[in-house]
């Protein structure tokens, strides 16, 4: 499965349309931290959106914002690429 | 206008069962749950067998609601258990059971409900506390503590969900004659009722009146409130 194309971009696209977020979909798009267009609540809603997209497509219930993930020195939520790698990691763990 | 979708926990008997009948009659689509099966049926009501503290079972209910209705307007976190005992005599298992049902259950349902509600930027969550919290009743330490936690949860979720168009409030019933309090001695009940401004048992109607106020569309500026019945 292409995580960026099938999971992350559709959710970002929806946020772009419904929330009027001024973003360009790209692997480098910053999600969390300096340079992010997301305020804290939008970020929370985005994470919920990603979890839901995963559930809809794979029937897997994943929790993204675990204490372990939040305390990593490099946040998995930094940008689209790091998020995709993190989701891949969670999928591998679940197998 | 679309029918309102209302989810109520702990509906096999007592206040929850009464709420189901009331909101179905009012034209809502009502979904509910309890651990034991129900011995009654009602058109417009869907029952799930689920323990409110079991995350898997809770997620299954929300999956079904999403599939059937695609939305949720109201959540009433009514499921609750009580146990009267001196803390010196209270087993850990009882403490864990009470916290799981009353607090963890309310948390899990609220979290999942808010995820669904935020899509429409609309939602009403009503939690159940009790007068045992402000009255600091001896013999009800664990029950009252679990319900005090629900007040904190209500207050903070109200802030966290405000921008999502979701209000979160709580009702604190005074004694209402259900199975929950059938083990409490008559004298204790009398003393408890006498501590209120209005000295009588609460009724299902009293509870419904407060919940209706919280659920009203016009109550969009009412959040983080706890209404105690009977006047404390
Ligand atoms: N009655 C009062 O005087 C009074 C006063 C203050 C506050 N309250 C609050 O009002 C609420 C309703 O109480 P009530 O008087 O109607 O009690 P009740 O007659 O004992 O009914 C409780 C309901 O909750 C369900 N329930 C209990 N544990 C559950 C669990 N783990 N998962 C799913 N369902 C569960 C029960 O069904 P199963 O056993 O089949 O699961 C039952 O349907 C409670 O939150 C209670 O704390 C009541």
CSV table of C-alpha atoms and ligand atoms in Angstrom, one decimal:
chain,number,residue,atom,x,y,z
A,1,UNK,CA,0.0,0.0,0.0
A,2,UNK,CA,1.3,3.5,-0.8
A,3,UNK,CA,0.8,5.2,2.5
A,4,UNK,CA,1.5,8.7,1.3
A,5,UNK,CA,-0.9,8.5,-1.6
A,6,UNK,CA,-3.6,6.4,-0.1
A,7,UNK,CA,-3.7,7.4,3.5
A,8,UNK,CA,-2.0,10.8,4.1
A,9,UNK,CA,-2.8,12.8,0.9
A,10,UNK,CA,-6.6,12.1,0.9
A,11,UNK,CA,-6.8,13.3,4.5
A,12,UNK,CA,-4.7,16.4,3.8
A,13,UNK,CA,-6.8,17.1,0.7
A,14,UNK,CA,-10.0,17.0,2.7
A,15,UNK,CA,-8.5,19.4,5.3
A,16,UNK,CA,-7.4,21.7,2.5
A,17,UNK,CA,-10.9,21.8,1.1
A,18,UNK,CA,-12.9,21.9,4.3
A,19,UNK,CA,-10.6,23.9,6.5
A,20,UNK,CA,-9.2,26.2,3.8
A,21,UNK,CA,-5.6,25.1,4.9
A,22,UNK,CA,-3.1,26.8,2.7
A,23,UNK,CA,-0.9,23.8,1.9
A,24,UNK,CA,0.7,22.0,-1.1
A,25,UNK,CA,0.6,18.3,-0.9
A,26,UNK,CA,4.2,17.1,-1.0
A,27,UNK,CA,6.4,14.6,0.9
A,28,UNK,CA,8.2,17.5,2.6
A,29,UNK,CA,5.0,19.2,3.8
A,30,UNK,CA,5.6,20.2,7.4
A,31,UNK,CA,2.8,18.9,9.7
A,32,UNK,CA,4.2,19.5,13.2
A,33,UNK,CA,6.7,22.1,14.5
A,34,UNK,CA,8.3,25.2,12.9
A,35,UNK,CA,6.8,26.0,9.6
A,36,UNK,CA,3.6,24.1,10.1
A,37,UNK,CA,0.3,25.5,8.9
A,38,UNK,CA,-1.6,23.3,11.5
A,39,UNK,CA,-2.7,24.9,14.7
A,40,UNK,CA,-2.9,22.5,17.7
A,41,UNK,CA,-6.6,21.6,17.2
A,42,UNK,CA,-6.3,21.0,13.5
A,43,UNK,CA,-3.3,18.8,14.2
A,44,UNK,CA,-5.4,16.7,16.6
A,45,UNK,CA,-8.2,16.5,14.1
A,46,UNK,CA,-5.7,15.5,11.4
A,47,UNK,CA,-4.3,12.7,13.5
A,48,UNK,CA,-7.9,11.4,14.1
A,49,UNK,CA,-8.5,11.7,10.4
A,50,UNK,CA,-5.4,9.6,9.6
A,51,UNK,CA,-6.4,6.9,12.1
A,52,UNK,CA,-9.9,6.8,10.6
A,53,UNK,CA,-8.5,6.5,7.1
A,54,UNK,CA,-6.3,3.6,8.2
A,55,UNK,CA,-9.3,1.9,9.8
A,56,UNK,CA,-11.5,2.5,6.7
A,57,UNK,CA,-8.8,1.1,4.3
A,58,UNK,CA,-7.2,-1.7,6.3
A,59,UNK,CA,-9.7,-2.4,9.1
A,60,UNK,CA,-6.7,-1.8,11.5
A,61,UNK,CA,-7.2,0.2,14.7
A,62,UNK,CA,-4.0,2.1,15.2
A,63,UNK,CA,-3.1,4.7,17.8
A,64,UNK,CA,-0.7,7.3,16.4
A,65,UNK,CA,-0.1,9.6,19.3
A,66,UNK,CA,1.3,7.2,21.8
A,67,UNK,CA,3.5,8.4,24.7
A,68,UNK,CA,6.5,6.7,23.0
A,69,UNK,CA,5.8,8.5,19.7
A,70,UNK,CA,5.4,11.8,21.4
A,71,UNK,CA,8.6,11.5,23.3
A,72,UNK,CA,10.8,10.6,20.4
A,73,UNK,CA,13.5,13.2,19.8
A,74,UNK,CA,12.6,13.3,16.1
A,75,UNK,CA,8.8,13.6,16.0
A,76,UNK,CA,7.1,11.2,13.6
A,77,UNK,CA,4.6,14.0,12.9
A,78,UNK,CA,7.3,16.3,11.5
A,79,UNK,CA,6.3,16.0,7.8
A,80,UNK,CA,4.5,13.7,5.4
A,81,UNK,CA,7.5,11.5,4.8
A,82,UNK,CA,8.3,10.9,8.5
A,83,UNK,CA,4.6,10.3,9.2
A,84,UNK,CA,4.4,7.7,6.4
A,85,UNK,CA,7.5,5.9,7.8
A,86,UNK,CA,6.0,5.9,11.2
A,87,UNK,CA,2.7,4.4,9.9
A,88,UNK,CA,4.7,1.8,8.1
A,89,UNK,CA,6.5,0.9,11.3
A,90,UNK,CA,3.2,0.6,13.1
A,91,UNK,CA,1.9,-1.7,10.4
A,92,UNK,CA,5.0,-3.9,10.7
A,93,UNK,CA,4.7,-4.1,14.5
A,94,UNK,CA,1.0,-5.2,14.2
A,95,UNK,CA,1.9,-8.1,11.9
B,1,UNK,CA,-34.6,17.7,9.3
B,2,UNK,CA,-32.6,14.6,10.0
B,3,UNK,CA,-33.5,12.6,13.1
B,4,UNK,CA,-31.1,13.2,16.0
B,5,UNK,CA,-28.9,10.2,16.8
B,6,UNK,CA,-28.6,9.7,20.5
B,7,UNK,CA,-26.2,7.2,22.2
B,8,UNK,CA,-27.0,6.2,25.8
B,9,UNK,CA,-24.9,3.9,28.0
B,10,UNK,CA,-26.2,1.5,30.7
B,11,UNK,CA,-29.7,1.1,29.2
B,12,UNK,CA,-30.9,-2.3,30.5
B,13,UNK,CA,-32.7,-0.8,33.5
B,14,UNK,CA,-33.0,2.2,35.8
B,15,UNK,CA,-32.4,5.7,34.5
B,16,UNK,CA,-30.8,4.5,31.2
B,17,UNK,CA,-33.8,2.4,30.2
B,18,UNK,CA,-36.2,5.3,31.0
B,19,UNK,CA,-34.0,7.7,28.9
B,20,UNK,CA,-34.2,5.3,25.9
B,21,UNK,CA,-38.0,5.2,26.0
B,22,UNK,CA,-38.2,9.0,26.3
B,23,UNK,CA,-35.8,9.8,23.5
B,24,UNK,CA,-37.3,7.2,21.1
B,25,UNK,CA,-40.7,8.7,21.8
B,26,UNK,CA,-39.2,12.1,21.1
B,27,UNK,CA,-38.2,10.9,17.6
B,28,UNK,CA,-34.5,10.3,18.1
B,29,UNK,CA,-32.7,7.3,16.7
B,30,UNK,CA,-31.4,5.8,19.9
B,31,UNK,CA,-28.5,3.4,20.4
B,32,UNK,CA,-27.5,1.9,23.8
B,33,UNK,CA,-25.6,-0.7,25.6
B,34,UNK,CA,-25.3,-2.8,28.8
B,35,UNK,CA,-23.4,-5.9,29.8
B,36,UNK,CA,-26.5,-8.0,30.2
B,37,UNK,CA,-29.2,-8.5,27.6
B,38,UNK,CA,-32.4,-6.5,27.7
B,39,UNK,CA,-35.7,-8.1,28.3
B,40,UNK,CA,-37.7,-5.5,26.3
B,41,UNK,CA,-37.7,-4.2,22.8
B,42,UNK,CA,-38.5,-0.9,21.2
B,43,UNK,CA,-38.7,0.3,17.6
B,44,UNK,CA,-36.1,2.9,16.9
B,45,UNK,CA,-33.8,1.5,19.5
B,46,UNK,CA,-30.7,-0.6,18.9
B,47,UNK,CA,-29.0,-2.4,21.8
B,48,UNK,CA,-25.4,-3.6,22.0
B,49,UNK,CA,-24.0,-6.0,24.5
B,50,UNK,CA,-20.9,-4.2,25.7
B,51,UNK,CA,-19.0,-3.3,28.8
B,52,UNK,CA,-18.3,0.4,28.7
B,53,UNK,CA,-14.8,-0.1,29.9
B,54,UNK,CA,-13.9,-2.6,27.2
B,55,UNK,CA,-12.2,-0.5,24.4
B,56,UNK,CA,-12.8,-3.2,21.7
B,57,UNK,CA,-16.5,-3.5,22.5
B,58,UNK,CA,-16.8,0.3,22.6
B,59,UNK,CA,-15.1,0.8,19.3
B,60,UNK,CA,-17.4,-1.8,17.7
B,61,UNK,CA,-20.4,0.3,18.8
B,62,UNK,CA,-19.0,3.4,17.2
B,63,UNK,CA,-18.1,1.5,14.0
B,64,UNK,CA,-21.7,0.4,13.7
B,65,UNK,CA,-23.1,3.9,14.4
B,66,UNK,CA,-20.8,5.3,11.8
B,67,UNK,CA,-21.9,2.7,9.3
B,68,UNK,CA,-25.6,3.0,10.0
B,69,UNK,CA,-26.0,6.7,10.5
B,70,UNK,CA,-22.7,8.4,9.7
B,71,UNK,CA,-23.0,10.7,12.6
B,72,UNK,CA,-23.8,11.2,16.3
B,73,UNK,CA,-25.5,14.2,17.9
B,74,UNK,CA,-25.8,13.2,21.6
B,75,UNK,CA,-24.0,11.0,24.0
B,76,UNK,CA,-25.4,10.3,27.5
B,77,UNK,CA,-22.8,8.6,29.7
B,78,UNK,CA,-25.3,7.1,32.1
B,79,UNK,CA,-23.8,3.6,32.8
B,80,UNK,CA,-22.5,3.5,36.4
B,81,UNK,CA,-22.1,1.3,39.4
B,82,UNK,CA,-21.9,2.0,43.1
B,83,UNK,CA,-20.6,0.2,46.1
B,84,UNK,CA,-21.1,1.3,49.7
B,85,UNK,CA,-18.3,0.5,52.0
B,86,UNK,CA,-15.8,1.9,54.5
B,87,UNK,CA,-12.5,2.4,52.7
B,88,UNK,CA,-10.8,0.2,55.3
B,89,UNK,CA,-13.0,-2.7,54.1
B,90,UNK,CA,-12.9,-2.0,50.4
B,91,UNK,CA,-11.1,-4.6,48.2
B,92,UNK,CA,-8.9,-3.4,45.4
B,93,UNK,CA,-11.1,-5.3,42.9
B,94,UNK,CA,-14.1,-3.2,43.8
B,95,UNK,CA,-12.1,0.0,43.4
B,96,UNK,CA,-10.9,-1.1,40.0
B,97,UNK,CA,-14.4,-2.1,38.9
B,98,UNK,CA,-15.9,1.2,39.9
B,99,UNK,CA,-13.2,3.3,38.3
B,100,UNK,CA,-13.4,1.3,35.1
B,101,UNK,CA,-17.1,1.5,34.7
B,102,UNK,CA,-17.7,5.1,35.9
B,103,UNK,CA,-14.6,6.9,34.8
B,104,UNK,CA,-12.9,4.8,32.1
B,105,UNK,CA,-16.2,4.1,30.4
B,106,UNK,CA,-17.2,7.8,30.4
B,107,UNK,CA,-13.7,8.7,29.0
B,108,UNK,CA,-13.8,6.0,26.2
B,109,UNK,CA,-17.3,6.9,25.0
B,110,UNK,CA,-16.7,10.6,25.1
B,111,UNK,CA,-13.4,10.3,23.1
B,112,UNK,CA,-15.0,8.2,20.4
B,113,UNK,CA,-18.2,10.3,20.4
B,114,UNK,CA,-16.2,13.5,20.0
B,115,UNK,CA,-14.4,12.0,17.0
B,116,UNK,CA,-17.7,11.5,15.2
B,117,UNK,CA,-19.3,14.7,16.4
B,118,UNK,CA,-16.5,17.0,15.4
B,119,UNK,CA,-17.1,16.1,11.7
B,120,UNK,CA,-20.4,18.0,11.9
B,121,UNK,CA,-19.0,20.5,14.3
B,122,UNK,CA,-21.9,19.7,16.5
B,123,UNK,CA,-22.4,17.5,19.6
B,124,UNK,CA,-23.8,17.3,23.1
B,125,UNK,CA,-22.2,15.1,25.8
B,126,UNK,CA,-23.9,14.6,29.1
B,127,UNK,CA,-22.1,12.9,31.9
B,128,UNK,CA,-23.4,11.5,35.2
B,129,UNK,CA,-21.9,12.6,38.5
B,130,UNK,CA,-23.7,12.5,41.8
B,131,UNK,CA,-24.6,14.5,44.9
B,132,UNK,CA,-22.3,12.2,46.8
B,133,UNK,CA,-19.4,14.3,45.5
B,134,UNK,CA,-20.3,17.7,47.1
B,135,UNK,CA,-21.8,15.9,50.1
B,136,UNK,CA,-18.6,14.0,50.7
B,137,UNK,CA,-20.6,11.0,51.9
B,138,UNK,CA,-18.8,8.6,54.2
B,139,UNK,CA,-19.0,5.0,52.9
B,140,UNK,CA,-19.1,6.2,49.3
B,141,UNK,CA,-15.4,7.3,49.0
B,142,UNK,CA,-14.6,5.2,45.9
B,143,UNK,CA,-18.0,5.9,44.2
B,144,UNK,CA,-17.8,9.6,44.9
B,145,UNK,CA,-14.1,9.8,43.8
B,146,UNK,CA,-15.0,8.1,40.5
B,147,UNK,CA,-17.8,10.6,40.0
B,148,UNK,CA,-15.5,13.6,41.1
B,149,UNK,CA,-13.2,12.4,38.3
B,150,UNK,CA,-16.1,12.7,36.0
B,151,UNK,CA,-16.6,16.3,37.0
B,152,UNK,CA,-12.9,17.1,36.1
B,153,UNK,CA,-13.2,15.2,32.9
B,154,UNK,CA,-16.4,17.2,32.0
B,155,UNK,CA,-14.7,20.5,32.8
B,156,UNK,CA,-11.6,19.8,30.7
B,157,UNK,CA,-13.3,18.1,27.8
B,158,UNK,CA,-15.6,21.1,27.7
B,159,UNK,CA,-12.6,23.3,27.0
B,160,UNK,CA,-11.0,20.8,24.6
B,161,UNK,CA,-14.1,20.3,22.6
B,162,UNK,CA,-15.5,23.8,22.6
B,163,UNK,CA,-14.0,24.7,19.2
B,164,UNK,CA,-15.4,21.5,17.8
B,165,UNK,CA,-19.0,22.7,18.5
B,166,UNK,CA,-19.4,20.1,21.2
B,167,UNK,CA,-20.6,20.9,24.7
B,168,UNK,CA,-19.9,18.7,27.7
B,169,UNK,CA,-22.0,19.0,30.9
B,170,UNK,CA,-22.9,16.8,33.8
B,171,UNK,CA,-25.9,16.0,35.9
B,172,UNK,CA,-25.6,15.1,39.6
B,173,UNK,CA,-28.7,13.2,40.6
B,174,UNK,CA,-29.9,13.0,44.2
B,175,UNK,CA,-31.2,9.6,45.3
B,176,UNK,CA,-33.6,8.1,42.7
B,177,UNK,CA,-35.3,4.8,43.4
B,178,UNK,CA,-33.4,2.4,41.2
B,179,UNK,CA,-31.5,-0.8,41.8
B,180,UNK,CA,-28.3,1.3,42.3
B,181,UNK,CA,-29.4,2.4,45.7
B,182,UNK,CA,-31.6,-0.5,46.8
B,183,UNK,CA,-28.9,-1.7,49.3
B,184,UNK,CA,-28.7,1.6,51.1
B,185,UNK,CA,-30.4,1.6,54.5
B,186,UNK,CA,-33.6,3.7,54.8
B,187,UNK,CA,-32.1,5.9,57.5
B,188,UNK,CA,-29.1,6.8,55.5
B,189,UNK,CA,-31.3,7.8,52.6
B,190,UNK,CA,-33.4,10.0,54.8
B,191,UNK,CA,-30.4,11.8,56.2
B,192,UNK,CA,-29.1,12.3,52.6
B,193,UNK,CA,-32.3,13.7,51.3
B,194,UNK,CA,-32.5,16.0,54.3
B,195,UNK,CA,-29.2,17.6,53.3
B,196,UNK,CA,-30.9,19.0,50.1
B,197,UNK,CA,-32.8,22.2,49.8
B,198,UNK,CA,-35.8,20.3,48.4
B,199,UNK,CA,-36.3,17.1,50.5
B,200,UNK,CA,-37.6,14.4,48.3
B,201,UNK,CA,-36.4,11.6,46.1
B,202,UNK,CA,-35.5,12.6,42.5
B,203,UNK,CA,-37.5,11.2,39.7
B,204,UNK,CA,-36.7,10.1,36.1
B,205,UNK,CA,-38.6,13.2,35.0
B,206,UNK,CA,-36.2,15.4,37.0
B,207,UNK,CA,-33.2,13.8,35.2
B,208,UNK,CA,-34.8,14.1,31.8
B,209,UNK,CA,-35.6,17.8,32.4
B,210,UNK,CA,-31.9,18.6,33.0
B,211,UNK,CA,-30.7,16.4,30.1
B,212,UNK,CA,-33.1,18.1,27.7
B,213,UNK,CA,-31.7,21.4,28.7
B,214,UNK,CA,-28.2,20.3,28.0
B,215,UNK,CA,-29.2,18.7,24.6
B,216,UNK,CA,-31.1,21.6,23.3
B,217,UNK,CA,-29.6,23.2,20.2
B,218,UNK,CA,-30.0,26.6,21.9
B,219,UNK,CA,-27.8,25.4,24.7
B,220,UNK,CA,-24.7,25.9,22.6
B,221,UNK,CA,-23.3,28.4,25.1
B,222,UNK,CA,-23.9,26.0,28.1
B,223,UNK,CA,-20.8,23.9,28.7
B,224,UNK,CA,-18.7,22.6,31.6
B,225,UNK,CA,-21.7,22.8,34.0
B,226,UNK,CA,-22.7,20.4,36.7
B,227,UNK,CA,-26.4,20.5,37.8
B,228,UNK,CA,-27.2,18.9,41.1
B,229,UNK,CA,-30.8,17.9,41.6
B,230,UNK,CA,-32.6,18.9,44.8
B,231,UNK,CA,-30.5,21.9,45.6
B,232,UNK,CA,-27.1,21.6,47.3
C,1,LIG,N1,-30.2,6.1,41.3
C,1,LIG,C1,-29.5,7.1,42.1
C,1,LIG,O1,-29.9,7.4,43.2
C,1,LIG,C2,-28.4,7.8,41.4
C,1,LIG,C3,-27.9,8.9,42.1
C,1,LIG,C4,-26.8,9.6,41.6
C,1,LIG,C5,-26.3,9.2,40.4
C,1,LIG,N2,-26.8,8.1,39.8
C,1,LIG,C6,-26.1,7.7,38.5
C,1,LIG,O2,-27.1,7.5,37.5
C,1,LIG,C7,-26.6,6.5,36.6
C,1,LIG,C8,-27.6,5.5,36.3
C,1,LIG,O3,-27.9,4.8,37.6
C,1,LIG,P1,-29.2,3.9,37.9
C,1,LIG,O4,-29.7,4.4,39.2
C,1,LIG,O5,-30.1,3.9,36.7
C,1,LIG,O6,-28.5,2.5,38.1
C,1,LIG,P2,-29.0,1.0,37.7
C,1,LIG,O7,-30.4,1.0,37.9
C,1,LIG,O8,-28.1,0.2,38.6
C,1,LIG,O9,-28.6,0.9,36.2
C,1,LIG,C9,-27.3,0.9,35.8
C,1,LIG,C10,-27.2,0.6,34.3
C,1,LIG,O10,-25.8,0.7,33.9
C,1,LIG,C11,-25.4,-0.6,33.3
C,1,LIG,N3,-24.0,-0.9,33.5
C,1,LIG,C12,-23.4,-1.0,34.7
C,1,LIG,N4,-22.1,-1.3,34.5
C,1,LIG,C13,-21.9,-1.3,33.2
C,1,LIG,C14,-20.8,-1.6,32.4
C,1,LIG,N5,-19.6,-1.8,32.9
C,1,LIG,N6,-20.9,-1.5,31.0
C,1,LIG,C15,-22.2,-1.3,30.5
C,1,LIG,N7,-23.2,-1.0,31.2
C,1,LIG,C16,-23.1,-1.0,32.5
C,1,LIG,C17,-26.4,-1.6,33.9
C,1,LIG,O11,-26.5,-2.7,33.0
C,1,LIG,P3,-25.7,-4.1,33.2
C,1,LIG,O12,-25.5,-4.4,34.6
C,1,LIG,O13,-26.5,-5.1,32.4
C,1,LIG,O14,-24.4,-3.8,32.5
C,1,LIG,C18,-27.7,-0.8,34.0
C,1,LIG,O15,-28.4,-0.8,32.8
C,1,LIG,C19,-25.3,6.0,37.2
C,1,LIG,O16,-24.2,6.6,36.5
C,1,LIG,C20,-25.4,6.4,38.6
C,1,LIG,O17,-24.1,6.6,39.2
C,1,LIG,C21,-27.8,7.4,40.2
